[in-house]
Short mmCIF file of C-alpha atoms in Angstrom, two decimals:
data_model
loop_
_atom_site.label_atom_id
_atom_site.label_comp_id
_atom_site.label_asym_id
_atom_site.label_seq_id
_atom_site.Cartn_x
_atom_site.Cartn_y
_atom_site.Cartn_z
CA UNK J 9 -9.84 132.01 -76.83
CA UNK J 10 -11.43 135.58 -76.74
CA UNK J 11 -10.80 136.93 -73.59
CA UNK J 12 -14.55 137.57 -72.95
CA UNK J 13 -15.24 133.96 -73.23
CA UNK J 14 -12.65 132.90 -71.41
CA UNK J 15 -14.03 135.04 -68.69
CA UNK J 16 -17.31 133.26 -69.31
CA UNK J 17 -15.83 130.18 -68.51
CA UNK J 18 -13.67 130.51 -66.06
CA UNK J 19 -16.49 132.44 -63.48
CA UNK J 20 -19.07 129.72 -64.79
CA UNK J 21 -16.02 126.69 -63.36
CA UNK J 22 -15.64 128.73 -60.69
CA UNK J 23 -18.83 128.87 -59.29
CA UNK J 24 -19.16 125.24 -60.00
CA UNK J 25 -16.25 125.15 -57.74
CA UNK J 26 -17.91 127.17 -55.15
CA UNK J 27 -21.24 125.20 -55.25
CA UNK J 28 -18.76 121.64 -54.77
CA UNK J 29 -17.42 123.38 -51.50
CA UNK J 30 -20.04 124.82 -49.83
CA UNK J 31 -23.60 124.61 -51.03
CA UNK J 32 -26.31 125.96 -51.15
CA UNK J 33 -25.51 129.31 -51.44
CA UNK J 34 -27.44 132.35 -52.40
CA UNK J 35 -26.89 134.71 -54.93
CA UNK J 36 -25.42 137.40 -53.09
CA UNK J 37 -23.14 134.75 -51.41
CA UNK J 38 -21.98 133.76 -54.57
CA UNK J 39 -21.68 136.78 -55.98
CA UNK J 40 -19.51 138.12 -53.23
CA UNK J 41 -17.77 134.87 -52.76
CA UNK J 42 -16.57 135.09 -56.06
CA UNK J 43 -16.13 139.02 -55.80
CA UNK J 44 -18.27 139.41 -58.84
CA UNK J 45 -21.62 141.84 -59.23
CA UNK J 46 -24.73 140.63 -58.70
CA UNK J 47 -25.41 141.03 -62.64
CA UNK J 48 -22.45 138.90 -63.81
CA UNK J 49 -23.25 136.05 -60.81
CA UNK J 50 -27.01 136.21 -62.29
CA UNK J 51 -25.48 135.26 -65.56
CA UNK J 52 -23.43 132.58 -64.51
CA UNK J 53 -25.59 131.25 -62.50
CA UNK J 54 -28.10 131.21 -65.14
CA UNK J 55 -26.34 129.31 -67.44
CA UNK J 56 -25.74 126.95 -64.93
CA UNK J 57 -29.57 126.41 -64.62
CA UNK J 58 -30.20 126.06 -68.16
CA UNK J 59 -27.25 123.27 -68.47
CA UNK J 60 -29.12 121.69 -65.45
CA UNK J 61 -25.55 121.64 -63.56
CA UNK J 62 -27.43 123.83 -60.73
CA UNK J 63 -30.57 123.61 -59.56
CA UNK J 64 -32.68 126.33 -57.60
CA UNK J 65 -33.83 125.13 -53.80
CA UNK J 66 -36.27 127.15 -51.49
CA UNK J 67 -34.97 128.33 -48.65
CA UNK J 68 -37.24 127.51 -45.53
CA UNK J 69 -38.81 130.47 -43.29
CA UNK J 70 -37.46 131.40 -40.28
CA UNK J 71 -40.16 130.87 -37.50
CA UNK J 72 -42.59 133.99 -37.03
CA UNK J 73 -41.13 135.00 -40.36
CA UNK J 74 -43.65 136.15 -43.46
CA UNK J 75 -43.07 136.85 -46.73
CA UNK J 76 -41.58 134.85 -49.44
CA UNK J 77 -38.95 132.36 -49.11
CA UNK J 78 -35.82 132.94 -50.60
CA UNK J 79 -33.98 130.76 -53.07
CA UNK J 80 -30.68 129.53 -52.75
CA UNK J 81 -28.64 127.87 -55.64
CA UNK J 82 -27.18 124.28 -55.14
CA UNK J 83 -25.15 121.79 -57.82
CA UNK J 84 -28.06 119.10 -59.26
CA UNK J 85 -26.87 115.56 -58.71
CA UNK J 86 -29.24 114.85 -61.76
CA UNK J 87 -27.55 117.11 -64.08
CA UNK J 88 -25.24 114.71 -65.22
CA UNK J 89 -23.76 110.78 -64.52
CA UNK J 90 -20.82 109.26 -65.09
CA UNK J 91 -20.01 105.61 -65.44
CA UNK J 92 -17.14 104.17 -63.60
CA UNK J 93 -15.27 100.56 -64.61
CA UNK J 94 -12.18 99.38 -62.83
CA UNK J 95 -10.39 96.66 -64.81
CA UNK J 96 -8.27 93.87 -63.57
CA UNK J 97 -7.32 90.42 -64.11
CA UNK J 98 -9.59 88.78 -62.01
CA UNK J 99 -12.50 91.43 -61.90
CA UNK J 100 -14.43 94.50 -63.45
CA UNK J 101 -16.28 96.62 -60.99
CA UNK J 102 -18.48 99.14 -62.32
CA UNK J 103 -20.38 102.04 -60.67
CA UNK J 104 -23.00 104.58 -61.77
CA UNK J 105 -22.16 108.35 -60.06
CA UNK J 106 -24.46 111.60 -60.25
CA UNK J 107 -22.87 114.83 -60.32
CA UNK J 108 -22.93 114.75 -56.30
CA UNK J 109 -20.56 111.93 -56.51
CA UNK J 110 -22.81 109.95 -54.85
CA UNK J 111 -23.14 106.07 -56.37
CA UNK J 112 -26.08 105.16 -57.72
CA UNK J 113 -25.49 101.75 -58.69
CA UNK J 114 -22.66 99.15 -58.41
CA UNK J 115 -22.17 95.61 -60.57
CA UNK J 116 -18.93 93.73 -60.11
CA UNK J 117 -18.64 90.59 -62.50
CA UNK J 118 -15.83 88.30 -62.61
CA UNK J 119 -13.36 89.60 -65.89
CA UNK J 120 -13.59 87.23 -68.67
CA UNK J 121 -11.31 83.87 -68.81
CA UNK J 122 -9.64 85.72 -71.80
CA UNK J 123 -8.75 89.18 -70.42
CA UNK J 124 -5.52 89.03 -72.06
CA UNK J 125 -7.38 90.07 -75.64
CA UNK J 126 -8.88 93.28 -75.27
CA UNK J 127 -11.57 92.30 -77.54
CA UNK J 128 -13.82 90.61 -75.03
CA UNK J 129 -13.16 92.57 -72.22
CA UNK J 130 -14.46 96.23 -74.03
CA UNK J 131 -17.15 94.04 -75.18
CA UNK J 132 -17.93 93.05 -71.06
CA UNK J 133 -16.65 97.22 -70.38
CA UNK J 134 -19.73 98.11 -73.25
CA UNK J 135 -22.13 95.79 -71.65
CA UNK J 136 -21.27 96.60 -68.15
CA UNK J 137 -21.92 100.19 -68.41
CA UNK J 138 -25.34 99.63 -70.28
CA UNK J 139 -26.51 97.45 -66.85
CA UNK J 140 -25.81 100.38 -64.84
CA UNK J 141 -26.82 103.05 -66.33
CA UNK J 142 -30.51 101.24 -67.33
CA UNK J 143 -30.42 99.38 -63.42
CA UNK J 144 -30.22 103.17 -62.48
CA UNK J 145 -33.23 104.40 -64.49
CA UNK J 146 -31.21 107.38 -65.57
CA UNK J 147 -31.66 109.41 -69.14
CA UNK J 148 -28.85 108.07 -71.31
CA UNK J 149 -28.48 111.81 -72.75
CA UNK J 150 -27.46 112.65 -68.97
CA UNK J 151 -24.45 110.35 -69.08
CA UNK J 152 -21.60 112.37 -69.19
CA UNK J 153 -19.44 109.71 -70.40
CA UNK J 154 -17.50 106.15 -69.10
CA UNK J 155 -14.39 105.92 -66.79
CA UNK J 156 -12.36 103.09 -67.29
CA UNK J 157 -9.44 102.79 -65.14
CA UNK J 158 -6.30 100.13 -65.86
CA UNK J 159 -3.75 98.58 -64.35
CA UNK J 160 -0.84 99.82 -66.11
CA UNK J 161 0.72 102.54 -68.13
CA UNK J 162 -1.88 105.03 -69.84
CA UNK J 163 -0.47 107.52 -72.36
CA UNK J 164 -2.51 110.62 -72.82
CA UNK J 165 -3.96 109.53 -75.50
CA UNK J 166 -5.74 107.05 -73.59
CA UNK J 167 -3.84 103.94 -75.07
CA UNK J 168 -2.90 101.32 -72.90
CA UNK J 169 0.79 101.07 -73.49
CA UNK J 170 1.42 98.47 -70.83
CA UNK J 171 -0.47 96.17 -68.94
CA UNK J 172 1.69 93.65 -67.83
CA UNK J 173 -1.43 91.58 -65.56
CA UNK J 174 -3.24 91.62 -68.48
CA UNK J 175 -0.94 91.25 -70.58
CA UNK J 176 -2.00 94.33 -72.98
CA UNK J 177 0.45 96.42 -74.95
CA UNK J 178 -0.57 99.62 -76.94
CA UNK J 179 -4.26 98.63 -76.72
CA UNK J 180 -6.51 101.51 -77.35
CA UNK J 181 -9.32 100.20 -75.22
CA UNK J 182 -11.29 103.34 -75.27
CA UNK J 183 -11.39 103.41 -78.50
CA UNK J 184 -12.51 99.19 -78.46
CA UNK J 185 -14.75 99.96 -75.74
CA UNK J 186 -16.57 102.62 -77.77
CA UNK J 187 -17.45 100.68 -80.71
CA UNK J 188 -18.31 97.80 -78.75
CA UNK J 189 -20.82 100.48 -76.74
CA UNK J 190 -22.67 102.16 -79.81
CA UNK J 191 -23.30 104.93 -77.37
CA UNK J 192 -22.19 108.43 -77.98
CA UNK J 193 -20.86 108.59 -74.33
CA UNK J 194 -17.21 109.83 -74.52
CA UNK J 195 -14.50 107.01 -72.95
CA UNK J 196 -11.88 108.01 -70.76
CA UNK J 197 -9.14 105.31 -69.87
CA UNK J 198 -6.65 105.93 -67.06
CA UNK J 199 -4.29 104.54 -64.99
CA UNK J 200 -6.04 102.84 -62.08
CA UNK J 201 -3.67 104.61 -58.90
CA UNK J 202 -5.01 107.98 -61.18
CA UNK J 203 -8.32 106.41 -60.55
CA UNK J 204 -7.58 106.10 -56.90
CA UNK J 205 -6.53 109.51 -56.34
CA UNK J 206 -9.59 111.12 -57.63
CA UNK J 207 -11.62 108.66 -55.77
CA UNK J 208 -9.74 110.11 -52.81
CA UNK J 209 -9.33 113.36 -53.42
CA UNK J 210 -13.86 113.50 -53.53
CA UNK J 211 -13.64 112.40 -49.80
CA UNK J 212 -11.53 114.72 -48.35
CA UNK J 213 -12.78 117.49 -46.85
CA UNK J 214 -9.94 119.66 -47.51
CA UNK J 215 -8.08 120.46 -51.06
CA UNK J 216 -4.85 118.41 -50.64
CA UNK J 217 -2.62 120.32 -52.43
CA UNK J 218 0.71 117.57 -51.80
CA UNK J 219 0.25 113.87 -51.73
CA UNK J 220 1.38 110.67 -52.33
CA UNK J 221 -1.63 107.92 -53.47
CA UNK J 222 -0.41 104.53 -53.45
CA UNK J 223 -2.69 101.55 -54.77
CA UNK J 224 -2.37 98.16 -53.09
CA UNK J 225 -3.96 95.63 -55.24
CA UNK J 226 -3.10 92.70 -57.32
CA UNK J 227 0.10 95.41 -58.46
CA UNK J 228 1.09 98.21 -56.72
CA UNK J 229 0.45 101.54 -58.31
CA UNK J 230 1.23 105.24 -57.73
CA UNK J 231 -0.18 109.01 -58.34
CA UNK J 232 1.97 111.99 -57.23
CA UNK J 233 0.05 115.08 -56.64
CA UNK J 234 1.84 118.49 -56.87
CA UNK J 235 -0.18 121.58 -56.36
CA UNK J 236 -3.14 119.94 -56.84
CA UNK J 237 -2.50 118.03 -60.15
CA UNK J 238 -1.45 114.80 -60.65
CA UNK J 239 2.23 114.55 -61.89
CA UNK J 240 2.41 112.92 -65.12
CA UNK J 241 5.77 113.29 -66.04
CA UNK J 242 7.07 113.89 -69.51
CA UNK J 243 5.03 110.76 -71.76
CA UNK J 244 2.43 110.99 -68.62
CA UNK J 245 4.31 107.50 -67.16
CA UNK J 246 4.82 109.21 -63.78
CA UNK J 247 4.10 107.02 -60.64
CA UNK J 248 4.54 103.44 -62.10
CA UNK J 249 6.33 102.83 -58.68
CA UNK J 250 5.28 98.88 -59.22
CA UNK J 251 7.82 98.76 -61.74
CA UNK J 252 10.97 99.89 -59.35
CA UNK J 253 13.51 97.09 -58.82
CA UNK J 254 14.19 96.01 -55.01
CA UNK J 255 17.65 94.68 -56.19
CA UNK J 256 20.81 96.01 -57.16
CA UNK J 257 21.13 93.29 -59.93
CA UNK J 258 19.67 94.13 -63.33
CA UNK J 259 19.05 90.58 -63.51
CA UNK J 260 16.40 91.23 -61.03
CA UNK J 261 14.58 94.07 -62.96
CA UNK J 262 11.56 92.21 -64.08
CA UNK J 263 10.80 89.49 -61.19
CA UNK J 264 12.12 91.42 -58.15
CA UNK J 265 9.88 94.98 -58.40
CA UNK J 266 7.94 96.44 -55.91
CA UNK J 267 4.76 95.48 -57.82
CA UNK J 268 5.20 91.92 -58.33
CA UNK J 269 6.86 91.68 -54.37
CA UNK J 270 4.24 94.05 -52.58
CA UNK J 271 0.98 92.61 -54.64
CA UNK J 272 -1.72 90.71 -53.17
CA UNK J 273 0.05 87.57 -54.79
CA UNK J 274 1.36 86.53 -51.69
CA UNK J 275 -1.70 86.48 -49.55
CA UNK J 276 -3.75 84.29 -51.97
CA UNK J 277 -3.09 80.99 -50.85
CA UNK J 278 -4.51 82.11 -47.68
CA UNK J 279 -7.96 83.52 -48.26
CA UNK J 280 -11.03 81.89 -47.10
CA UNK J 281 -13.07 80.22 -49.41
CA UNK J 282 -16.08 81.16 -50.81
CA UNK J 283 -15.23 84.90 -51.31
CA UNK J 284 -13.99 87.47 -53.45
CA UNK J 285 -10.21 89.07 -53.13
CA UNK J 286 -11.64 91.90 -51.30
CA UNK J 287 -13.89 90.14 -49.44
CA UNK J 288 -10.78 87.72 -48.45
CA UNK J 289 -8.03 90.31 -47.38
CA UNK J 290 -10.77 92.21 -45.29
CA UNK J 291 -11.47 88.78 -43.52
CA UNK J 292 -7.31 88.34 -43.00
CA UNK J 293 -7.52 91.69 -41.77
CA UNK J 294 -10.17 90.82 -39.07
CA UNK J 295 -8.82 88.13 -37.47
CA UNK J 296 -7.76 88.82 -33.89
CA UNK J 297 -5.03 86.02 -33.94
CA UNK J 298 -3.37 86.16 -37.31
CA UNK J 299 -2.09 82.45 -38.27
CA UNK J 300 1.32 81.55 -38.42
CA UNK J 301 1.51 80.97 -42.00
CA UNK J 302 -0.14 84.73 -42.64
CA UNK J 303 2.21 86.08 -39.92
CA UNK J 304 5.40 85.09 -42.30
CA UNK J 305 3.11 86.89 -45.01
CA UNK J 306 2.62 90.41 -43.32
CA UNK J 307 6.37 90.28 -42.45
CA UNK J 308 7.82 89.98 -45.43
CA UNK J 309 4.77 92.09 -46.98
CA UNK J 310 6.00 94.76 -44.21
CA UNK J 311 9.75 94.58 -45.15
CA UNK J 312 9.13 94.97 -49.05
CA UNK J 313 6.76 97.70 -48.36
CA UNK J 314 9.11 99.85 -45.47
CA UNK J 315 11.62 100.01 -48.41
CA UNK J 316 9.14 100.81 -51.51
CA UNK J 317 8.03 103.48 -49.09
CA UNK J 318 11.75 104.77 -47.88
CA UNK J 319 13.10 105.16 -51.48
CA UNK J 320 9.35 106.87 -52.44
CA UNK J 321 9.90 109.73 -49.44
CA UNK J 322 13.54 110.17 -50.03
CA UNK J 323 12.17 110.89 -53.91
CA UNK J 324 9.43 112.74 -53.87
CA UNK J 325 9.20 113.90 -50.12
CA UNK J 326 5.57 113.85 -49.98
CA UNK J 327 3.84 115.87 -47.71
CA UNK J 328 1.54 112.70 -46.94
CA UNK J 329 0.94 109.27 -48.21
CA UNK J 330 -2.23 107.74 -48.50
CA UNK J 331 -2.50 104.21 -49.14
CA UNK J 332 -5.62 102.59 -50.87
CA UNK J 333 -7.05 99.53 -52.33
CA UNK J 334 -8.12 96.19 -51.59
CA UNK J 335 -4.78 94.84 -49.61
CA UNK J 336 -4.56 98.46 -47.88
CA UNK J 337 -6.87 96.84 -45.47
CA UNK J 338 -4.21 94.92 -44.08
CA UNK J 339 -1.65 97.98 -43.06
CA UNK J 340 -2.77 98.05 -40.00
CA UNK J 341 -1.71 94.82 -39.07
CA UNK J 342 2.33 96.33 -40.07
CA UNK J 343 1.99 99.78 -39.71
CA UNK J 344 4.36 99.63 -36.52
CA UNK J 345 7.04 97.93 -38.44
CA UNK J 346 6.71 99.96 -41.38
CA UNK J 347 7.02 103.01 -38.98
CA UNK J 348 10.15 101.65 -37.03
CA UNK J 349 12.20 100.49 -40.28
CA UNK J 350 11.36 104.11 -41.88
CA UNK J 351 11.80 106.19 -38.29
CA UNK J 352 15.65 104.00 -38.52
CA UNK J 353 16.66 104.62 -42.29
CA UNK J 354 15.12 108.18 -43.15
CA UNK J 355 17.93 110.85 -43.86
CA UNK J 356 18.74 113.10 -41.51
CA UNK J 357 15.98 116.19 -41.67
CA UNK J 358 13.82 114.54 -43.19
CA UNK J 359 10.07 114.15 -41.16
CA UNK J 360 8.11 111.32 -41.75
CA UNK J 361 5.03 112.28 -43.24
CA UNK J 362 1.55 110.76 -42.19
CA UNK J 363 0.73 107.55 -43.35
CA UNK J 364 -2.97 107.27 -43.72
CA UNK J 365 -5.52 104.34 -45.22
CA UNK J 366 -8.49 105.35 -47.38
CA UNK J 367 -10.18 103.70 -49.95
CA UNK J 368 -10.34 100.11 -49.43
CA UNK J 369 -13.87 99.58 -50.98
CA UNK J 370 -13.57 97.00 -53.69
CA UNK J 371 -15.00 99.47 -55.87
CA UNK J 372 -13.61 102.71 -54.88
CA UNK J 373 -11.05 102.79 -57.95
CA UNK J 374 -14.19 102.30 -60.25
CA UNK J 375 -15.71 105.39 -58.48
CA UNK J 376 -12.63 107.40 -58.90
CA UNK J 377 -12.39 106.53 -62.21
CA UNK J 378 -15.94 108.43 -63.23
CA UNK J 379 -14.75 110.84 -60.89
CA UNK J 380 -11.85 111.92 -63.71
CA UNK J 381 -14.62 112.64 -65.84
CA UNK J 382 -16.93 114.37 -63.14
CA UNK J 383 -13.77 116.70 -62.06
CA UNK J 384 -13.14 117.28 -65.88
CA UNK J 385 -16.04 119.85 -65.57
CA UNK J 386 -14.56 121.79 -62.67
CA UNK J 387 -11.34 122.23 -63.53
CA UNK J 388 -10.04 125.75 -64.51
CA UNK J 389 -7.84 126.08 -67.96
CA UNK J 390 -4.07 126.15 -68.06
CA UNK J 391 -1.94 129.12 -69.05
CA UNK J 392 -0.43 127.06 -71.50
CA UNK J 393 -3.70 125.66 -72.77
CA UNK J 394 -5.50 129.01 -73.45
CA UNK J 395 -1.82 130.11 -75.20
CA UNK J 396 -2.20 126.88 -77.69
CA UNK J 397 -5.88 127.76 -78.75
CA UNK J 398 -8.07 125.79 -75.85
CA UNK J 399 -12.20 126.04 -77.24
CA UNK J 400 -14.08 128.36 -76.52
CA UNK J 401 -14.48 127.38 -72.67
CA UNK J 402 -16.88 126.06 -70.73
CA UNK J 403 -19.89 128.77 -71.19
CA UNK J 404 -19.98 127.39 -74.70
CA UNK J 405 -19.88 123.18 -73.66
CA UNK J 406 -22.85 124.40 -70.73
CA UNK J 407 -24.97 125.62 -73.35
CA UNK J 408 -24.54 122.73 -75.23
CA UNK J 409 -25.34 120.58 -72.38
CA UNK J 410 -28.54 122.60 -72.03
CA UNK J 411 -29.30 122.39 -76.02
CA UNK J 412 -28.99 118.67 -75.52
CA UNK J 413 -31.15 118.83 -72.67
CA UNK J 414 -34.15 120.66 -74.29
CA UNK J 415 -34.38 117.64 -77.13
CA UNK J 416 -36.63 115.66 -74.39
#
């Protein structure tokens, strides 16, 4: 990359940046935000406008003021849209995001009685995302692309290497989903804790730099953030905490895991009728009196999930933990015990790190999962990335966005 592009690019990100933070902003705030002149923020902020990834807002008069008002700049939510699809066995829930973040639309639909072939479920993923994006009245050419988050291992490559709810192994779904979709919308398939995290990551209101995102669901899934990033690890397998063995017995390795022990399985039998999984656990998690039989439940739930959590801190030694997802709803109800068991057993200088709950919305995954695509756009290149010959950055992508946009 020339280094005057690269320049380009990385201002033109980091104003994006800016704009996500704290917007809107003038000029001259920009510009000295970003300790640039007012000439080079002019041009960055000009290419912005033309991609239609920043908008232009007037800026109200002060009473007893004259004159004209000024204009301050501001990220459009209409400048681009992302789909969002979780997958699991039982469900897809899809949502429809602007560049905001904010949801536009949301469809679950019971997954198909044959999610174990991949065929029919891109088929449902294709059709899905269609409904949304037309339900939302939104320009196709604004769609930025489709989200599709997994539970199970993703490779990098966006293959689904293993599935083991679904039953899926080395299933390029992207690539399925895409020529079941016809559209020229760019698929990105991820794992659905990675989902999680991003999801998470939009609502706080601070950059968390250290973290520990743990998915509750019909599995149990992980992301480990480290400066920032999410930790893939060396095939990009990192966090598949569901698949760690609660048993010194190797015997045990594929019925006693965290996953299959710490999963929603358990609670099943005792959901009211009439409603979805999400629907169900939030109901458990209402009740005042919890029944006997659900009591026995959150106690063994509790003790599987104090030791998951014990091994995962003496590991990683997360700064915090946040736990999301349907069942997350529920760690309320054991929170105490999980505190008590982890207080008892944690080595010796080691401080338990806060515990939180976010992210229980049955279709919070689904929004995190067009949130990979949406944070795609502000991310700043690697040093390694620019070393192995990344494209010419982002000022060249933003005026193809803005090419694409002058076709109307």
């Amino acid at each position: 990359m020339k280094t005057t592009n690269l320049i380009r690019h990385v201002n033109e990100t980091r104003c994006l940046r800016l704009l996500r933070r704290a917007s809107p902003l003038s000029r001259a705030d920009i510009a000295r935000e970003l300790g640039l002149t007012r000439a080079t923020a002019g041009n960055v902020i000009a290419v912005l406008l033309e991609a239609d990834l920043a908008m232009e807002l007037n800026e109200p008069l002060e009473a007893g003021k004259v004159g004209r008002p000024g204009i301050r700049v501001a990220l459009n939510p209409k400048g681009a849209f992302f789909v969002g699809i979780d997958v699991s066995s039982t469900w897809l829930a899809g949502v429809l995001v602007d560049f905001s973040g904010a949801v536009l639309n949301k469809i679950t639909i019971p997954n198909s009685k044959n999610f174990r072939e991949p065929e029919p479920v891109a088929q449902a993923i294709a059709d899905l995302a269609r409904r949304l994006v037309v339900g939302a009245g939104v320009d196709t050419r604004r769609v930025r692309g489709v989200g599709v988050s997994v539970p199970g291992i993703v490779g990098r490559d966006g293959v689904v290497v293993s599935a083991k709810l679904l039953e899926w192994e080395d299933i390029d779904i992207g690539q399925l989903v895409a020529t079941s979709l016809g559209a020229p919308w760019p698929i990105r398939v991820c794992n659905d804790a990675v989902a999680l995290s991003a999801a998470i990551g939009a609502l706080d209101t601070h950059e968390t730099e250290d973290m520990l995102v743990v998915l509750l669901s019909e599995g149990i899934g992980a992301a480990i953030i480290r400066n920032g990033r999410v930790a893939e690890g060396v095939g990009g397998f990192a966090g598949e905490i569901g698949h760690m063995v609660l048993s010194a017995s190797p015997e045990d390795a594929k019925s006693l895991t965290l996953g299959l022990l710490g999963g929603y399985g358990p609670f099943l039998p005792l959901l009211p009728s009439g409603q979805s999984i999400a629907e169900g656990l939030a109901s458990l998690a209402a009740m005042r009196s919890p029944s006997g039989p659900l009591e026995v439940v959150l106690d063994r739930w509790a003790r599987v999930i104090s030791v998951g959590l014990l091994n995962l801190i003496h590991v990683l030694n997360p700064a915090r933990i946040v736990l999301g997802g349907p069942l997350a709803v529920l760690f309320n109800r054991i929170e105490a015990r999980v505190a008590t068991v982890l207080r008892a057993n944690l080595l010796h200088g080691l401080v338990l790190p806060p515990i939180e709950v976010a992210g229980v919305e049955a279709d919070t995954v689904a929004v995190g999962a067009a949130g990979t695509l949406r944070d795609s756009i502000f991310l700043l290149p690697e040093l390694d990335q620019i070393g192995n010959g990344l494209p010419v950055g982002r000022s060249v992508r933003f005026a193809e966005i803005a090419g694409s946009h002058s076709e109307r």
